[in-house]
Each structure stands twice: as structure tokens, then as C-alpha cells.
XYZ file of C-alpha atoms in Angstrom:
430
model
C 123.401 101.303 173.337
C 123.538 103.623 170.321
C 123.458 107.230 171.584
C 122.963 110.346 169.465
C 123.693 113.755 170.994
C 122.695 117.221 169.787
C 124.198 120.307 171.420
C 122.841 123.841 171.358
C 124.488 126.971 172.687
C 127.841 128.029 173.998
C 131.314 126.507 174.286
C 130.549 125.364 177.829
C 127.691 123.247 176.519
C 130.006 121.898 173.819
C 132.611 121.074 176.455
C 130.086 119.263 178.633
C 128.812 117.305 175.643
C 132.370 116.238 174.806
C 132.792 115.036 178.390
C 129.569 113.016 178.135
C 130.656 111.595 174.771
C 133.967 110.467 176.227
C 132.239 108.902 179.240
C 129.636 107.118 177.118
C 132.370 105.682 174.905
C 134.328 104.497 177.941
C 131.170 102.741 179.202
C 130.930 100.796 175.959
C 128.192 102.742 174.210
C 128.351 103.757 170.536
C 127.974 107.361 169.397
C 125.845 107.711 166.262
C 124.659 110.680 164.149
C 121.663 112.577 165.486
C 119.854 112.438 162.142
C 119.828 108.638 162.064
C 118.497 105.740 164.100
C 119.507 105.495 167.757
C 118.491 103.786 170.974
C 118.762 107.065 172.893
C 118.759 110.716 171.894
C 120.355 113.311 174.181
C 119.612 117.002 173.645
C 121.895 119.401 175.536
C 119.793 122.564 175.496
C 120.373 126.317 175.581
C 118.136 129.038 177.010
C 120.097 132.247 176.452
C 117.264 133.651 174.295
C 113.655 132.799 173.481
C 114.954 131.630 170.088
C 117.267 129.190 171.899
C 114.282 127.765 173.780
C 112.418 127.320 170.491
C 115.346 125.527 168.851
C 115.681 123.258 171.878
C 112.008 122.288 171.621
C 112.382 121.677 167.880
C 115.273 119.252 168.391
C 113.397 117.384 171.130
C 110.380 116.970 168.827
C 112.610 115.837 165.963
C 114.167 113.129 168.131
C 110.811 111.854 169.324
C 109.398 111.837 165.766
C 112.477 110.137 164.302
C 112.380 107.164 166.682
C 109.145 106.999 168.679
C 110.357 104.054 170.775
C 113.828 105.450 171.555
C 114.726 107.081 174.853
C 114.797 110.900 174.697
C 116.870 112.549 177.444
C 117.239 116.297 177.886
C 119.769 118.299 179.902
C 121.251 121.806 179.802
C 120.057 125.309 180.523
C 116.536 125.139 179.067
C 115.867 121.925 180.982
C 117.152 123.657 184.129
C 114.984 126.760 183.867
C 111.770 125.210 182.517
C 111.699 121.459 183.259
C 107.902 121.358 183.121
C 107.880 122.579 179.509
C 110.500 119.980 178.588
C 108.625 117.169 180.338
C 105.456 118.158 178.479
C 107.181 117.332 175.183
C 107.057 113.643 176.047
C 110.674 113.057 177.022
C 111.889 110.234 179.252
C 114.561 112.017 181.304
C 114.927 115.665 182.321
C 117.968 116.959 184.189
C 119.526 120.406 184.160
C 123.039 121.795 184.287
C 124.415 119.735 187.195
C 125.710 116.175 187.698
C 126.424 115.117 184.125
C 127.695 111.700 185.214
C 124.497 111.216 187.224
C 122.574 112.130 184.086
C 124.323 109.332 182.185
C 123.667 106.906 185.060
C 119.969 107.777 184.883
C 120.012 107.383 181.096
C 121.439 103.885 181.394
C 118.885 102.970 184.064
C 115.846 103.965 182.004
C 113.596 101.094 181.020
C 113.335 100.578 177.260
C 109.650 99.791 177.812
C 108.999 103.364 178.845
C 107.174 104.422 182.002
C 106.893 107.637 183.928
C 109.415 110.315 182.945
C 112.305 110.922 185.322
C 112.716 114.596 186.285
C 115.654 115.595 188.511
C 116.410 119.310 188.551
C 118.092 121.027 191.493
C 118.091 124.672 192.615
C 121.053 126.118 190.697
C 121.353 129.129 193.008
C 122.253 126.800 195.916
C 125.232 125.188 194.187
C 128.643 125.673 195.750
C 130.772 122.814 194.355
C 132.516 122.755 190.999
C 131.658 119.696 188.913
C 134.920 118.387 187.481
C 134.408 116.844 184.042
C 137.124 115.358 181.817
C 138.507 117.919 179.377
C 139.296 117.394 175.751
C 137.317 116.029 172.840
C 137.081 113.219 170.380
C 140.038 111.959 168.371
C 141.218 114.088 165.476
C 140.684 117.479 167.041
C 143.463 120.024 167.234
C 141.906 122.290 169.852
C 140.718 121.213 173.293
C 138.415 123.172 175.545
C 139.349 123.297 179.210
C 136.428 124.409 181.357
C 137.763 126.227 184.412
C 134.652 127.940 185.796
C 130.887 127.649 186.027
C 128.188 130.091 187.081
C 127.649 133.844 186.962
C 126.470 136.483 189.434
C 126.363 139.503 187.132
C 122.562 139.362 186.693
C 122.441 141.441 183.524
C 118.845 142.474 182.959
C 118.530 140.579 179.660
C 120.085 137.308 180.846
C 118.588 134.179 182.432
C 121.892 132.306 182.734
C 122.609 133.035 186.447
C 119.376 131.175 187.240
C 120.360 128.310 184.935
C 123.968 127.964 186.111
C 124.080 129.302 189.647
C 126.902 131.170 191.412
C 130.622 131.174 190.613
C 132.433 127.841 191.047
C 136.074 127.534 190.002
C 138.298 124.621 189.047
C 141.293 124.930 191.426
C 144.494 126.181 189.826
C 146.486 122.999 190.433
C 143.811 120.806 188.880
C 143.554 123.100 185.851
C 147.324 122.912 185.351
C 147.242 119.093 185.572
C 144.455 118.951 182.994
C 146.418 121.247 180.686
C 149.498 119.039 180.962
C 147.413 115.939 180.245
C 145.828 117.492 177.157
C 149.208 118.577 175.825
C 150.438 115.024 176.314
C 147.438 113.734 174.373
C 148.544 115.720 171.329
C 146.378 118.805 171.397
C 148.146 121.907 170.076
C 145.783 124.534 171.467
C 143.834 124.852 174.726
C 140.845 127.172 175.098
C 140.030 128.252 178.647
C 136.266 128.397 178.840
C 133.501 128.907 181.385
C 130.268 130.780 181.868
C 132.165 133.854 183.104
C 135.899 133.133 183.346
C 136.709 136.685 184.422
C 135.350 135.736 187.853
C 137.551 132.641 188.137
C 138.855 132.266 191.688
C 136.341 134.514 193.444
C 134.845 131.550 195.281
C 138.233 130.076 196.218
C 138.990 133.122 198.392
C 142.758 132.607 198.288
C 143.727 135.784 196.454
C 144.129 134.062 193.092
C 142.600 135.587 189.978
C 142.343 134.756 186.296
C 145.864 135.866 185.397
C 147.288 133.469 188.017
C 145.365 130.645 186.366
C 146.522 131.665 182.884
C 150.162 131.720 183.986
C 149.822 128.257 185.546
C 148.174 126.736 182.462
C 150.699 128.292 180.085
C 153.555 126.937 182.213
C 152.005 123.465 182.444
C 151.596 123.172 178.668
C 154.392 125.271 177.141
C 154.158 123.485 173.782
C 150.445 124.376 173.456
C 148.830 127.600 172.436
C 146.526 128.871 175.166
C 143.478 130.895 174.143
C 141.099 132.730 176.458
C 137.328 132.627 176.292
C 135.100 135.687 176.658
C 136.344 138.311 179.137
C 134.668 141.092 181.058
C 136.436 144.455 180.565
C 137.222 144.723 184.292
C 139.649 141.814 183.867
C 141.917 143.812 181.591
C 144.118 145.878 183.887
C 147.709 147.064 183.620
C 148.869 144.139 185.774
C 146.854 141.605 183.739
C 148.258 142.860 180.434
C 151.858 143.063 181.660
C 151.807 139.505 182.959
C 149.808 138.113 180.022
C 152.149 139.683 177.461
C 155.089 137.863 179.086
C 153.554 134.450 178.251
C 154.943 133.281 174.886
C 152.216 130.697 174.272
C 149.213 132.891 175.129
C 147.291 133.773 171.967
C 146.934 137.536 171.352
C 143.196 137.239 170.836
C 140.768 138.725 173.342
C 136.988 138.517 173.167
C 135.800 141.460 175.252
C 132.090 141.299 176.011
C 130.576 144.709 175.138
C 126.813 144.480 174.299
C 126.488 148.247 173.782
C 128.684 151.291 173.273
C 126.148 153.654 174.857
C 126.418 154.332 178.594
C 122.669 154.788 179.087
C 121.989 151.422 177.447
C 124.764 149.717 179.425
C 123.190 151.014 182.627
C 119.763 149.606 181.673
C 121.507 146.297 180.917
C 123.093 146.339 184.400
C 126.536 145.895 182.879
C 129.369 146.550 185.332
C 131.316 149.064 183.207
C 130.792 152.109 181.029
C 132.175 152.860 177.581
C 135.207 154.689 179.022
C 136.255 151.641 181.077
C 135.684 149.390 178.093
C 137.850 151.549 175.845
C 140.546 151.584 178.518
C 140.701 147.781 178.215
C 141.006 147.980 174.425
C 143.794 150.553 174.740
C 145.716 148.494 177.315
C 145.607 145.395 175.132
C 146.962 147.295 172.134
C 149.702 148.845 174.244
C 150.959 145.466 175.500
C 150.361 143.217 172.470
C 151.367 143.617 168.834
C 148.132 144.020 166.855
C 145.979 141.718 168.981
C 142.724 140.368 167.649
C 139.940 142.024 169.656
C 136.442 140.662 169.099
C 133.133 141.378 170.778
C 129.375 140.809 171.067
C 126.764 143.475 170.394
C 123.039 143.505 171.235
C 120.995 145.963 169.160
C 117.460 147.129 169.855
C 117.624 146.703 173.624
C 114.519 148.124 175.362
C 114.654 151.890 175.416
C 117.454 152.146 172.838
C 116.820 155.292 170.815
C 118.192 156.047 167.383
C 120.661 158.455 169.003
C 121.847 155.774 171.439
C 122.281 153.305 168.608
C 124.332 155.857 166.670
C 126.530 156.301 169.770
C 127.144 152.563 169.758
C 128.108 152.549 166.061
C 130.545 155.418 166.662
C 132.043 153.518 169.597
C 132.375 150.329 167.539
C 134.316 152.231 164.873
C 136.548 153.726 167.544
C 137.368 150.287 168.967
C 138.103 148.880 165.465
C 137.221 145.286 166.301
C 138.657 142.461 164.211
C 135.302 140.629 164.300
C 131.892 141.015 165.923
C 128.875 138.875 166.802
C 125.709 140.948 166.393
C 122.353 139.987 167.895
C 118.975 141.740 167.756
C 117.667 141.849 171.332
C 115.556 138.768 172.072
C 112.893 139.180 174.737
C 113.508 136.538 177.389
C 110.720 135.825 179.865
C 111.892 135.765 183.462
C 114.347 138.636 183.013
C 113.843 142.292 184.030
C 114.394 143.500 180.457
C 111.367 141.559 179.231
C 109.032 143.931 181.071
C 110.971 147.142 180.477
C 109.192 149.986 178.631
C 110.357 151.004 175.186
C 110.451 147.577 173.543
C 111.888 148.114 170.058
C 109.796 146.715 167.156
C 111.189 143.615 165.463
C 111.609 145.339 162.084
C 113.642 148.129 163.683
C 115.834 145.657 165.578
C 116.549 143.804 162.357
C 117.320 147.062 160.518
C 119.762 148.090 163.234
C 121.389 144.655 163.132
C 121.970 145.084 159.388
C 123.489 148.527 159.893
C 125.758 147.236 162.646
C 126.769 144.260 160.492
C 127.760 146.623 157.688
C 130.064 148.525 160.049
C 131.456 145.260 161.382
C 132.189 144.116 157.820
C 134.088 147.350 157.097
C 136.207 146.839 160.197
C 136.751 143.165 159.368
C 137.939 144.014 155.850
C 140.364 146.609 157.210
C 141.682 144.080 159.761
C 142.290 141.428 157.097
C 143.905 143.868 154.667
C 146.570 144.846 157.186
C 147.897 141.261 157.233
C 148.483 140.937 153.484
C 152.230 140.641 152.977
C 152.819 139.549 156.578
C 153.758 136.085 157.873
C 151.495 134.346 160.390
C 151.972 131.126 162.341
C 148.988 128.892 161.604
C 147.671 125.786 163.344
C 145.961 123.804 160.586
C 142.767 121.919 161.390
C 141.095 120.538 158.272
C 141.146 120.410 154.477
C 138.380 122.426 152.858
C 137.760 122.824 149.115
C 141.324 121.906 148.201
C 142.935 124.169 150.790
C 143.967 123.562 154.373
C 142.201 125.758 156.918
C 143.555 126.868 160.265
C 143.826 129.780 162.650
C 146.560 132.244 163.456
C 147.189 133.118 167.126
C 145.034 136.260 166.660
C 142.181 133.905 165.622
C 142.137 134.991 161.984
C 141.200 132.121 159.676
C 143.957 131.260 157.191
C 143.838 129.036 154.085
C 146.860 127.544 152.315
C 147.630 124.678 149.913
C 149.496 121.687 151.278
C 149.316 118.027 152.214
C 148.830 116.246 155.526
C 148.654 119.421 157.606
C 146.138 118.308 160.238
C 147.309 119.457 163.690
C 150.488 120.918 162.191
C 151.778 124.449 162.836
C 153.361 126.244 159.864
C 154.425 129.757 158.974
C 152.303 131.205 156.166
C 153.088 134.233 154.001
C 149.767 135.998 153.459
C 149.077 136.942 149.846
C 145.417 137.967 149.734
C 142.031 138.023 151.455
C 140.096 134.784 151.002
C 136.403 134.531 151.908
C 136.214 135.805 155.518
C 139.875 135.051 156.141
C 143.296 135.096 154.551
C 145.073 133.067 151.883
C 148.787 132.427 151.687
C 151.613 130.016 151.021
C 153.602 128.005 153.535
C 157.144 129.245 153.945
C 158.353 126.750 156.559
């Protein structure tokens, strides 16, 4: 069977798609491009915003239009939270965010002659077991994602994901270490620890282990690999975490600290579990224990009730934190969340204007971050050739370009000479 897969959303979705791709290949199926002919189309959906829902529906319609007689199967967060809407689009199989191998079994069992759609969606909030999927990716990749956690219980007022993913479930430490060792043996040079909310790793295991214990175990199991962390909650970054993390030679000094707002009143309406003072404490600790770490973040602008004064407080806080890069999102009203019915909804034009202002500040900070590396030497893991230059990432996650030959999956030291696009340009020294 020729199977085409389209993935929307976060790194966890990407990881789960890679696991399905590997399993489909092992079962003898052929993976084909989504924009061509296929016997089956799989859409792994996202529902983090209303825009994500819309994009998911668009891709489902495209698949059905492209090959009217092909099987169309839908999984992921949008399918989990609104299976009726997905079924109404004329798909053949609807499953959510659980039992990916069962999803593939059901896909194989579907009759090519059509029939009634198959809809199997559980109650995510009742899940207690971690679904172990094979880590890694397709051949030729330098970086492998290692999913170590699923679920979230933060219940931020703008977010539907706890209802789509359920409570915290953790991959046990020993199994994570074994996976890391296997991936290193397969030739990957960098491992990215990912999950819906990895800061809560271990809470369900109730054995006293926390994220830093997992990080130490993975780094020890794959000493020849870089280890990079996914998005962190500020509460994770304590004195003990930083002291132990800084002692790990293969841990990348790049930390994505989820922020969303730099205004305490807005953070409270969002039901975030920290204030700006605690957030800044995390930033300060990281810079005390690591040499010029890359610190990146997410920012939501135009959240319900956000005044011009509150937005200005956020911009001041962003400048104070001096992030190396930022992802900026205008607030997207998501039905089913408390924020959707909050008073003080900010008009679309104002949200977009604030996003532009925040992006301008982010660009200033990004330029200052890049400028400080000119003249320095960075160790770069090269990934692909692009426009005559090889592209890769430094441990701090800055993109670096350099001339060379045959550098795929090779680590080299690069002397930085200038800023190039949204990254750095240099020459290989050794």
C-alpha cells in the first residue's frame, strides 16, 4: 500500500509520525509524497489554536479531493477533541492521540471498497499508561527526537491540549536511556528530549525522580551525542537543576523557557504557574551556570484583557531577558477553553499590530545575539547543503552556514566571520 502522511503541529506530533512511518515501512508499505497519488492518506492533526483546526480540515479536504477513492485516515489532537467534525468531512478512519499501532492496524483493515467510517476515540483524561513508540526518524537525519513524556495537567486558560492528551505519563528512566543508546548506535549525533510538558517528567512514576535525573541518564547513555532539551517550564530551572545540568559535557546550552507574557496580571489570567520574578530567576540561573546559553521563548500577544500598559510591561520584560530568539503568536480564540469566553477580547487588528511590535523587539535582540558571536569559534553539527553552503546548528541552537564538502552529520569547528540571513556564516577551522 502506498501511504502519504501529512503532519501538523508540534515536535511530539512529528515524533509520532516518524514512529508510524518506521512501522509502516517495516510492514512492507511504501511512503509516498502527500501531494501525489496514494492508496491511503494519513493526516496527523493539531488543535492548539482555531487556526490549527482550520489547517487540519484543509489538509483532510485536499486528500479527499486529490484521490476520491483512496482511504483517508485522521489521527492527532483535532481528531481527539472533535471527532464528529472530522468524521463529517467524509474520512474513513478517525482515531485520536492514543494507540498509534492500533491506528495502523485499523488502517490496514479498512476495505478499499469503502463502507461506514471507523471512529475510535477514547477519553484522554482517563489515560494512565505511557505509549512507547520507537524513537528516531528516517535515514539521513542527523537529529533524532526522543519522546519521554505525554500529557499535561497545567490547564492554562487558553489551551485545549490537556483534554487532547490527558494527564502526565512518563517513559521510565531506564527505557529512555536504552533508547538513547540505541539511537547513538544508529548514527544520530544529536538527541532532542521532547514531550507535551517534559518539565513534569516523572511526576506519575512517584519514585522521586525528576527531569534532571532523566537528563543525566540520557547524557550518560549516549556520551557521543549532543542532548538537547525541549520546552521547559520556568519552575524546572532551579539551582540544583542548573548545577547538575552544567556538569554534563554533552548537554546543549540551549533552553526554551515557555513565557507567554511578561506581565503578572496577564500571566494570572492565563493560569500560568509562575510570575515574571520567578521567570527572570530562571533566566538568571541559566546565565550564571552556562557560558552565554541560548535562551528562547514563546509569547502570546493580545490575550483577553491585555491592556496597552500590560503589553508595554511585556515588551520591557522581553528586553530585560534578552532572548536569543522568540516565537510570537497573536492570541487565537479556542472554543472549549476558559479564555474564549473571557471579557476584554482584543480586536484582531490590535493583536496583529502588537505582534508586529513584539517581532521588531525580538529582531533587535536576535541581531544583538548574533553579533556577539562574530569572531568566535562554534562547534557545528552540519545537516544539509543549502544554496552552496552547508547548514547546521551550534550547541546554543544558532544556525551556522559554511562552505565545504560532504559535511552531512559531521561536527566541525567554525570560525564565525559575519551574520548570514537569520544565522551566522564562517569558515571551518578543523
